[in-house]
GROMACS .gro file of C-alpha atoms in nm:
model
  367
    1UNK     CA    1  12.097  13.718   6.828
    2UNK     CA    2  12.026  13.367   6.795
    3UNK     CA    3  11.847  13.173   7.072
    4UNK     CA    4  11.854  12.761   7.152
    5UNK     CA    5  11.510  12.740   7.023
    6UNK     CA    6  11.581  12.828   6.694
    7UNK     CA    7  11.857  12.631   6.617
    8UNK     CA    8  11.620  12.353   6.789
    9UNK     CA    9  11.355  12.475   6.510
   10UNK     CA   10  11.617  12.410   6.292
   11UNK     CA   11  11.729  12.144   6.356
   12UNK     CA   12  11.390  11.988   6.356
   13UNK     CA   13  11.317  12.109   5.985
   14UNK     CA   14  11.577  11.882   5.893
   15UNK     CA   15  11.459  11.605   6.180
   16UNK     CA   16  11.125  11.629   6.312
   17UNK     CA   17  11.091  11.494   6.641
   18UNK     CA   18  10.813  11.287   6.481
   19UNK     CA   19  10.988  11.052   6.279
   20UNK     CA   20  11.216  10.917   6.623
   21UNK     CA   21  11.094  10.561   6.748
   22UNK     CA   22  10.914  10.492   7.040
   23UNK     CA   23  11.175  10.349   7.249
   24UNK     CA   24  11.402  10.655   7.141
   25UNK     CA   25  11.508  10.976   7.385
   26UNK     CA   26  11.544  11.309   7.142
   27UNK     CA   27  11.478  11.708   7.197
   28UNK     CA   28  11.664  11.923   7.456
   29UNK     CA   29  11.790  11.680   7.710
   30UNK     CA   30  11.966  11.995   7.908
   31UNK     CA   31  11.956  12.358   7.918
   32UNK     CA   32  11.698  12.712   7.871
   33UNK     CA   33  11.578  12.690   7.532
   34UNK     CA   34  11.528  13.114   7.518
   35UNK     CA   35  11.914  13.122   7.627
   36UNK     CA   36  12.144  13.374   7.373
   37UNK     CA   37  12.329  13.129   7.198
   38UNK     CA   38  12.719  13.239   7.154
   39UNK     CA   39  12.830  12.899   6.984
   40UNK     CA   40  12.683  12.565   6.840
   41UNK     CA   41  12.895  12.213   6.880
   42UNK     CA   42  12.806  11.937   6.708
   43UNK     CA   43  12.951  11.624   6.805
   44UNK     CA   44  12.862  11.208   6.760
   45UNK     CA   45  12.816  11.165   7.167
   46UNK     CA   46  12.816  11.374   7.441
   47UNK     CA   47  13.141  11.325   7.612
   48UNK     CA   48  13.373  11.510   7.870
   49UNK     CA   49  13.605  11.579   7.604
   50UNK     CA   50  13.341  11.735   7.377
   51UNK     CA   51  13.199  11.967   7.669
   52UNK     CA   52  13.564  12.075   7.781
   53UNK     CA   53  13.560  12.137   7.391
   54UNK     CA   54  13.247  12.347   7.387
   55UNK     CA   55  13.379  12.545   7.715
   56UNK     CA   56  13.699  12.641   7.560
   57UNK     CA   57  13.519  12.747   7.239
   58UNK     CA   58  13.249  12.954   7.356
   59UNK     CA   59  13.007  12.701   7.245
   60UNK     CA   60  12.698  12.708   7.478
   61UNK     CA   61  12.473  12.505   7.290
   62UNK     CA   62  12.588  12.135   7.236
   63UNK     CA   63  12.416  11.915   6.920
   64UNK     CA   64  12.486  11.556   6.943
   65UNK     CA   65  12.324  11.303   6.767
   66UNK     CA   66  12.375  11.005   7.075
   67UNK     CA   67  12.107  11.076   7.370
   68UNK     CA   68  12.302  11.214   7.676
   69UNK     CA   69  12.016  11.090   7.865
   70UNK     CA   70  11.869  10.787   7.714
   71UNK     CA   71  11.710  10.632   7.961
   72UNK     CA   72  11.546  10.731   8.304
   73UNK     CA   73  11.741  10.875   8.563
   74UNK     CA   74  11.715  10.808   8.930
   75UNK     CA   75  12.002  10.977   9.064
   76UNK     CA   76  12.203  11.254   8.964
   77UNK     CA   77  12.548  11.228   9.108
   78UNK     CA   78  12.887  11.292   9.039
   79UNK     CA   79  13.011  10.973   9.138
   80UNK     CA   80  12.888  10.891   8.780
   81UNK     CA   81  13.069  11.009   8.438
   82UNK     CA   82  12.728  11.084   8.322
   83UNK     CA   83  12.638  11.324   8.679
   84UNK     CA   84  12.977  11.469   8.624
   85UNK     CA   85  12.910  11.583   8.278
   86UNK     CA   86  12.569  11.730   8.326
   87UNK     CA   87  12.675  11.885   8.662
   88UNK     CA   88  12.915  12.025   8.434
   89UNK     CA   89  12.690  12.144   8.188
   90UNK     CA   90  12.436  12.362   8.421
   91UNK     CA   91  12.758  12.492   8.583
   92UNK     CA   92  12.882  12.628   8.243
   93UNK     CA   93  12.492  12.697   8.142
   94UNK     CA   94  12.583  12.490   7.811
   95UNK     CA   95  12.234  12.350   7.682
   96UNK     CA   96  12.211  11.999   7.498
   97UNK     CA   97  12.012  11.898   7.204
   98UNK     CA   98  11.992  11.546   7.070
   99UNK     CA   99  11.864  11.397   6.744
  100UNK     CA  100  11.872  11.040   6.700
  101UNK     CA  101  11.642  10.781   6.514
  102UNK     CA  102  11.439  11.107   6.376
  103UNK     CA  103  11.809  11.218   6.233
  104UNK     CA  104  11.869  10.874   6.097
  105UNK     CA  105  11.520  10.821   5.928
  106UNK     CA  106  11.519  11.215   5.824
  107UNK     CA  107  11.542  11.332   5.427
  108UNK     CA  108  11.961  11.430   5.436
  109UNK     CA  109  12.020  11.290   5.798
  110UNK     CA  110  12.295  11.050   5.873
  111UNK     CA  111  12.157  10.806   5.608
  112UNK     CA  112  12.195  11.013   5.320
  113UNK     CA  113  12.490  11.177   5.462
  114UNK     CA  114  12.657  10.802   5.493
  115UNK     CA  115  12.498  10.730   5.112
  116UNK     CA  116  12.626  11.095   4.950
  117UNK     CA  117  13.014  10.964   5.175
  118UNK     CA  118  13.017  10.625   4.978
  119UNK     CA  119  12.954  10.800   4.677
  120UNK     CA  120  12.556  10.583   4.628
  121UNK     CA  121  12.356  10.716   4.310
  122UNK     CA  122  11.968  10.669   4.274
  123UNK     CA  123  11.933  10.659   4.651
  124UNK     CA  124  11.589  10.540   4.798
  125UNK     CA  125  11.471  10.450   5.118
  126UNK     CA  126  11.589  10.089   5.278
  127UNK     CA  127  11.324   9.975   5.556
  128UNK     CA  128  11.005  10.159   5.544
  129UNK     CA  129  10.846  10.343   5.908
  130UNK     CA  130  10.577  10.510   5.871
  131UNK     CA  131  10.430  10.842   5.635
  132UNK     CA  132  10.399  11.189   5.756
  133UNK     CA  133  10.041  11.308   5.790
  134UNK     CA  134   9.921  11.596   5.587
  135UNK     CA  135   9.650  11.821   5.759
  136UNK     CA  136   9.392  12.084   5.637
  137UNK     CA  137   9.355  12.411   5.861
  138UNK     CA  138   9.102  12.657   5.809
  139UNK     CA  139   9.057  13.014   5.944
  140UNK     CA  140   8.809  13.259   5.937
  141UNK     CA  141   8.921  13.649   5.902
  142UNK     CA  142   8.775  13.983   5.824
  143UNK     CA  143   8.868  14.058   5.419
  144UNK     CA  144   9.061  14.314   5.484
  145UNK     CA  145   9.281  14.094   5.703
  146UNK     CA  146   9.333  13.762   5.481
  147UNK     CA  147   9.615  13.850   5.263
  148UNK     CA  148   9.819  13.951   5.583
  149UNK     CA  149   9.686  13.586   5.727
  150UNK     CA  150   9.738  13.384   5.402
  151UNK     CA  151  10.100  13.537   5.410
  152UNK     CA  152  10.167  13.435   5.773
  153UNK     CA  153  10.046  13.099   5.667
  154UNK     CA  154  10.248  13.049   5.426
  155UNK     CA  155  10.560  13.219   5.577
  156UNK     CA  156  10.537  12.944   5.836
  157UNK     CA  157  10.502  12.658   5.564
  158UNK     CA  158  10.137  12.638   5.453
  159UNK     CA  159  10.031  12.589   5.101
  160UNK     CA  160  10.301  12.377   4.965
  161UNK     CA  161  10.237  12.176   4.706
  162UNK     CA  162  10.498  11.984   4.473
  163UNK     CA  163  10.686  12.298   4.321
  164UNK     CA  164  10.418  12.522   4.445
  165UNK     CA  165  10.428  12.731   4.792
  166UNK     CA  166  10.148  12.976   4.917
  167UNK     CA  167   9.869  12.799   4.812
  168UNK     CA  168   9.560  12.801   4.955
  169UNK     CA  169   9.195  12.832   4.879
  170UNK     CA  170   8.933  13.089   4.991
  171UNK     CA  171   8.553  13.154   5.030
  172UNK     CA  172   8.384  13.474   5.143
  173UNK     CA  173   8.084  13.481   5.384
  174UNK     CA  174   7.945  13.653   5.685
  175UNK     CA  175   8.060  13.596   6.003
  176UNK     CA  176   7.847  13.649   6.308
  177UNK     CA  177   7.967  13.663   6.726
  178UNK     CA  178   7.835  13.830   7.027
  179UNK     CA  179   8.132  13.927   7.278
  180UNK     CA  180   8.086  13.914   7.650
  181UNK     CA  181   8.133  14.174   7.925
  182UNK     CA  182   8.498  14.080   7.918
  183UNK     CA  183   8.547  14.135   7.587
  184UNK     CA  184   8.731  14.361   7.379
  185UNK     CA  185   8.644  14.279   6.993
  186UNK     CA  186   8.759  14.437   6.721
  187UNK     CA  187   8.495  14.473   6.509
  188UNK     CA  188   8.153  14.546   6.724
  189UNK     CA  189   8.040  14.632   7.089
  190UNK     CA  190   8.062  14.382   7.371
  191UNK     CA  191   7.729  14.256   7.394
  192UNK     CA  192   7.563  14.358   7.064
  193UNK     CA  193   7.555  14.074   6.754
  194UNK     CA  194   7.821  14.184   6.510
  195UNK     CA  195   7.823  14.055   6.139
  196UNK     CA  196   8.117  14.085   5.937
  197UNK     CA  197   8.196  13.999   5.586
  198UNK     CA  198   8.477  13.746   5.682
  199UNK     CA  199   8.691  13.517   5.450
  200UNK     CA  200   8.765  13.130   5.474
  201UNK     CA  201   9.103  13.024   5.428
  202UNK     CA  202   9.207  12.708   5.333
  203UNK     CA  203   9.544  12.556   5.286
  204UNK     CA  204   9.708  12.272   5.374
  205UNK     CA  205  10.015  12.183   5.564
  206UNK     CA  206  10.257  11.863   5.658
  207UNK     CA  207  10.313  11.733   6.034
  208UNK     CA  208  10.632  11.944   6.052
  209UNK     CA  209  10.545  12.299   6.000
  210UNK     CA  210  10.188  12.250   6.171
  211UNK     CA  211  10.158  12.421   6.458
  212UNK     CA  212  10.386  12.684   6.359
  213UNK     CA  213  10.105  12.728   6.104
  214UNK     CA  214   9.900  12.757   6.385
  215UNK     CA  215  10.152  13.023   6.544
  216UNK     CA  216  10.208  13.249   6.290
  217UNK     CA  217   9.808  13.208   6.163
  218UNK     CA  218   9.754  13.352   6.582
  219UNK     CA  219   9.998  13.605   6.523
  220UNK     CA  220   9.861  13.802   6.250
  221UNK     CA  221   9.479  13.711   6.311
  222UNK     CA  222   9.329  14.067   6.419
  223UNK     CA  223   9.081  13.887   6.630
  224UNK     CA  224   9.086  13.874   7.016
  225UNK     CA  225   9.014  13.525   6.986
  226UNK     CA  226   9.095  13.364   6.630
  227UNK     CA  227   8.853  13.103   6.498
  228UNK     CA  228   9.009  12.794   6.296
  229UNK     CA  229   8.988  12.395   6.276
  230UNK     CA  230   9.220  12.134   6.199
  231UNK     CA  231   9.174  11.827   5.947
  232UNK     CA  232   9.421  11.511   5.949
  233UNK     CA  233   9.355  11.417   5.568
  234UNK     CA  234   9.322  11.012   5.504
  235UNK     CA  235   9.484  11.122   5.176
  236UNK     CA  236   9.681  11.213   5.017
  237UNK     CA  237   9.982  11.086   5.208
  238UNK     CA  238  10.331  11.323   5.226
  239UNK     CA  239  10.629  11.156   5.255
  240UNK     CA  240  10.695  10.783   5.332
  241UNK     CA  241  10.975  10.802   5.600
  242UNK     CA  242  11.254  10.524   5.568
  243UNK     CA  243  11.539  10.363   5.791
  244UNK     CA  244  11.867  10.282   5.574
  245UNK     CA  245  11.891  10.361   5.229
  246UNK     CA  246  11.951  10.193   4.889
  247UNK     CA  247  12.184  10.289   4.625
  248UNK     CA  248  12.460  10.173   4.369
  249UNK     CA  249  12.805  10.270   4.337
  250UNK     CA  250  12.883  10.419   3.989
  251UNK     CA  251  13.096  10.177   3.862
  252UNK     CA  252  13.098   9.784   3.958
  253UNK     CA  253  13.382   9.699   4.186
  254UNK     CA  254  13.574   9.375   4.254
  255UNK     CA  255  13.613   9.305   4.649
  256UNK     CA  256  13.947   9.447   4.689
  257UNK     CA  257  13.855   9.745   4.537
  258UNK     CA  258  13.543   9.818   4.701
  259UNK     CA  259  13.740   9.734   5.025
  260UNK     CA  260  13.950  10.044   4.931
  261UNK     CA  261  13.663  10.230   4.831
  262UNK     CA  262  13.486  10.207   5.142
  263UNK     CA  263  13.774  10.276   5.367
  264UNK     CA  264  13.875  10.573   5.183
  265UNK     CA  265  13.523  10.706   5.216
  266UNK     CA  266  13.510  10.602   5.574
  267UNK     CA  267  13.862  10.670   5.709
  268UNK     CA  268  13.776  10.643   6.075
  269UNK     CA  269  13.618  10.284   6.045
  270UNK     CA  270  13.736   9.936   6.140
  271UNK     CA  271  13.596   9.759   5.846
  272UNK     CA  272  13.505   9.398   5.845
  273UNK     CA  273  13.373   9.178   5.575
  274UNK     CA  274  13.111   8.871   5.647
  275UNK     CA  275  12.908   8.680   5.435
  276UNK     CA  276  12.980   8.601   5.088
  277UNK     CA  277  13.086   8.828   4.820
  278UNK     CA  278  12.949   8.854   4.518
  279UNK     CA  279  13.224   8.879   4.172
  280UNK     CA  280  13.139   9.274   4.102
  281UNK     CA  281  12.968   9.433   4.346
  282UNK     CA  282  12.793   9.733   4.293
  283UNK     CA  283  12.435   9.750   4.469
  284UNK     CA  284  12.454   9.883   4.783
  285UNK     CA  285  12.206   9.852   5.075
  286UNK     CA  286  12.334  10.039   5.387
  287UNK     CA  287  12.207  10.153   5.765
  288UNK     CA  288  12.404  10.375   5.989
  289UNK     CA  289  12.467  10.299   6.365
  290UNK     CA  290  12.350   9.867   6.457
  291UNK     CA  291  12.157   9.759   6.178
  292UNK     CA  292  12.229   9.385   6.204
  293UNK     CA  293  11.892   9.293   6.255
  294UNK     CA  294  11.798   9.407   5.886
  295UNK     CA  295  12.020   9.163   5.747
  296UNK     CA  296  11.746   8.927   5.580
  297UNK     CA  297  11.594   9.279   5.428
  298UNK     CA  298  11.923   9.340   5.232
  299UNK     CA  299  11.921   8.980   5.140
  300UNK     CA  300  11.576   9.003   5.015
  301UNK     CA  301  11.648   9.293   4.810
  302UNK     CA  302  11.899   9.109   4.599
  303UNK     CA  303  12.166   9.433   4.704
  304UNK     CA  304  12.556   9.294   4.629
  305UNK     CA  305  12.621   9.454   4.966
  306UNK     CA  306  12.524   9.571   5.289
  307UNK     CA  307  12.683   9.868   5.505
  308UNK     CA  308  12.635   9.870   5.917
  309UNK     CA  309  12.796   9.845   6.185
  310UNK     CA  310  12.777   9.628   6.528
  311UNK     CA  311  12.798   9.301   6.360
  312UNK     CA  312  12.799   9.011   6.539
  313UNK     CA  313  12.912   8.609   6.467
  314UNK     CA  314  12.581   8.520   6.463
  315UNK     CA  315  12.472   8.775   6.223
  316UNK     CA  316  12.747   8.716   6.012
  317UNK     CA  317  12.677   8.320   6.002
  318UNK     CA  318  12.359   8.484   5.897
  319UNK     CA  319  12.463   8.655   5.644
  320UNK     CA  320  12.654   8.350   5.479
  321UNK     CA  321  12.343   8.138   5.479
  322UNK     CA  322  12.165   8.451   5.289
  323UNK     CA  323  12.453   8.477   5.058
  324UNK     CA  324  12.492   8.846   5.116
  325UNK     CA  325  12.814   9.035   5.175
  326UNK     CA  326  12.768   9.206   5.466
  327UNK     CA  327  13.000   9.521   5.549
  328UNK     CA  328  13.074   9.567   5.877
  329UNK     CA  329  13.216   9.939   5.948
  330UNK     CA  330  13.159  10.013   6.308
  331UNK     CA  331  12.879  10.191   6.513
  332UNK     CA  332  13.149  10.452   6.533
  333UNK     CA  333  13.251  10.451   6.187
  334UNK     CA  334  12.935  10.495   6.009
  335UNK     CA  335  12.840  10.772   6.207
  336UNK     CA  336  13.135  10.974   6.302
  337UNK     CA  337  13.032  11.195   5.997
  338UNK     CA  338  12.731  11.306   6.152
  339UNK     CA  339  12.938  11.577   6.327
  340UNK     CA  340  13.068  11.770   6.008
  341UNK     CA  341  12.710  11.686   5.849
  342UNK     CA  342  12.537  11.877   6.100
  343UNK     CA  343  12.730  12.169   6.076
  344UNK     CA  344  12.763  12.199   5.738
  345UNK     CA  345  12.356  12.173   5.742
  346UNK     CA  346  12.297  12.470   6.004
  347UNK     CA  347  12.610  12.717   5.850
  348UNK     CA  348  12.417  12.618   5.541
  349UNK     CA  349  12.084  12.817   5.746
  350UNK     CA  350  12.314  13.139   5.778
  351UNK     CA  351  12.264  13.133   6.159
  352UNK     CA  352  12.468  13.380   6.361
  353UNK     CA  353  12.712  13.216   6.544
  354UNK     CA  354  12.984  13.015   6.525
  355UNK     CA  355  12.925  12.686   6.452
  356UNK     CA  356  13.226  12.395   6.525
  357UNK     CA  357  13.229  12.036   6.447
  358UNK     CA  358  13.398  11.804   6.721
  359UNK     CA  359  13.546  11.504   6.576
  360UNK     CA  360  13.817  11.411   6.812
  361UNK     CA  361  13.609  11.109   6.938
  362UNK     CA  362  13.776  10.786   6.768
  363UNK     CA  363  13.985  10.745   7.163
  364UNK     CA  364  13.876  10.378   7.193
  365UNK     CA  365  13.946  10.083   7.007
  366UNK     CA  366  13.837   9.751   6.901
  367UNK     CA  367  14.097   9.435   6.945
   0.00000   0.00000   0.00000
């Protein structure tokens, strides 16, 4: 059986909440994380149509890209579309989990999905947003329990260095403690000084897995009170985080062929071009959703084209001034692939429930 929390754990392995921008709202929006999942529906937006589809197909967990609740709620009334949706979700015991800017930034997340959809190669990050912290976790265990604790920590994600896993360092010493009258020591007796041959276990862990490693260590630790410490390392750092991607097409294309290439790759997009087109287009920067604020960054990198959405009149003017070709494929057009992408990701994790992608959302149009 799979719980809502187990699906959340899989999602946060892909897109850690710590990656999200400070203004964003990500995580469990509605529901009980301990409920058994009957089916998962992945979607770009939580809409009334998506909820109806979830009910019809017995999906009691919706995983969305855009947050169901973005700004603070002052009231919850069925007089509003949002209120009606939340009321319907609660009535049908459907949980909603949203991964937004953290999924945009994450390796393998939406911008990598978009780069793959466009057929880009040699893909790397575009706009730097931060760096993952790396931690050293140290605990002290009796010698006969050291292997079990090391293995539990490794299984939870500690000790991964490059192409190696379960890396750790151990030192032998003596542990001393006196339990009070209410203690129940595994070794020794309450009220007496106990001296135990112990092993100090040290392992590195990233911020994504830190809490899981601590919990796994405590579960495997034989002591009533596990002693441990966590140190944040200045160096080395884990991978740098980026919003958007830069890559190149396998072959240089002229403008007409490039237009056909993008339209075929993003069939849901209403594509508009702005700025100045070069004779040949091969190097591409992209940012899913609304990325017009990065037009100057794309121009500074001298790419042949910048693919994003929600480009306004003055953004187009700026692109022309900078000599950059901007492809406005729309907010929906650059993000509609997320439903299928998340479905495929969850199915790759062999979860024991059906996972369906809701893609029937392009029911609006622009004149």
